[in-house]
Amino acid sequence: MNERPAFEPALVQEVATLLARAQRIAFITGAGISAESGLPTYRGVGGLYNDMTIDEGLPIEDILSGDTFRRDPALTWKYLFEIERACRGARPNAAHAIIADLQHRHEVCVITQNVDGFHVEAGSRDVIEIHGRLRELLCTQCGKRRSHRHFDAMDLPPRCMACGGILRPDVVLFGEMLPLRAVARYELALQRGFDLVFAIGTTAGFPYIYEPVATSARAGVPTIEINPDLTPLSSLVAYRFASGAGAALRAITAPDA
Ligand code: APR
């Protein structure tokens, strides 16, 4: 049995009613939704970036940047490898599963910054992975792609078996452009609009994450934040669950349980 936090019953009922009536729902997610799978978040309590010892004395944003990758791919790879190792063996959790299940009754669009691929693995079909996918490797020379189950036992930087070029994960490094295809899908999704918007487990540090929630809130579209900590979105949203993703989504989708 899962302990359910003491949510305000009126809050749960109101959001459950909005959910039941909604046709097109956006779930905008960040590292916090995968925290219950055992993945570290990047920032905040227990955040990977806080604990990571950067031997080179550079901020992690510099090491994980496109510039550093071009100059010194082995250095960027050393930390990409650490991030992948922190995710190894983890699986999608109840929150990913609940969101995937909702697409049987609603039109659901997931916009995620996560590179773990968990929304797709859980069965969600309309997923915009705006920062790419960590275990999808791409040759910087010939463009050949290859999926990896994990990064164990590889020379750093890893090289393409076809042409010997340096491989990189198909993710957006700091200072790089977002992938065009994902951006086109993102813009189309926003143009079509939503009648309910959830922001789950994100510090909303990027405008393309913050703005759709803020714009929806200003336009009177109901917005819900699920996050144990306060974020820049907290004062804008109409409803807030100060809890983990799984507990809040379970309460909202089964309010009478
Ligand atoms: N349920 C919901 N939210 C949670 C949980 C949980 N169980 N645990 C932690 N959180 C919240 C934290 O309070 C924090 O606000 O998740 C948020 C995680 O924030 P970040 O680590 O900043 O993650 P995110 O917003 O996804 O960061 C965006 O930064 O470095 C880049 O590319 C990286 O995609 C990443 C981006």
PDB file of C-alpha atoms in Angstrom, residues 69 137-145 158-168:
ATOM      1  CA  PHE A  69      32.429  18.777 -26.562  1.00  0.00           C
ATOM      2  CA  LEU A 137      24.220   7.774 -30.071  1.00  0.00           C
ATOM      3  CA  LEU A 138      25.010   9.659 -33.223  1.00  0.00           C
ATOM      4  CA  CYS A 139      28.281   9.757 -35.211  1.00  0.00           C
ATOM      5  CA  THR A 140      29.534  13.333 -35.551  1.00  0.00           C
ATOM      6  CA  GLN A 141      31.174  12.360 -38.853  1.00  0.00           C
ATOM      7  CA  CYS A 142      28.893  10.027 -40.846  1.00  0.00           C
ATOM      8  CA  GLY A 143      25.632  10.660 -38.953  1.00  0.00           C
ATOM      9  CA  LYS A 144      25.003   6.954 -38.285  1.00  0.00           C
ATOM     10  CA  ARG A 145      22.758   6.333 -35.273  1.00  0.00           C
ATOM     11  CA  PRO A 158      33.429   6.316 -28.071  1.00  0.00           C
ATOM     12  CA  ARG A 159      33.930   6.005 -31.815  1.00  0.00           C
ATOM     13  CA  CYS A 160      31.729   4.982 -34.709  1.00  0.00           C
ATOM     14  CA  MET A 161      32.227   1.379 -35.799  1.00  0.00           C
ATOM     15  CA  ALA A 162      31.547   2.356 -39.414  1.00  0.00           C
ATOM     16  CA  CYS A 163      33.856   5.365 -39.911  1.00  0.00           C
ATOM     17  CA  GLY A 164      35.837   5.912 -36.673  1.00  0.00           C
ATOM     18  CA  GLY A 165      34.236   9.318 -36.070  1.00  0.00           C
ATOM     19  CA  ILE A 166      33.490  10.483 -32.538  1.00  0.00           C
ATOM     20  CA  LEU A 167      30.057   9.509 -31.244  1.00  0.00           C
ATOM     21  CA  ARG A 168      27.825  11.783 -29.214  1.00  0.00           C
TER      22      ARG A 168
END
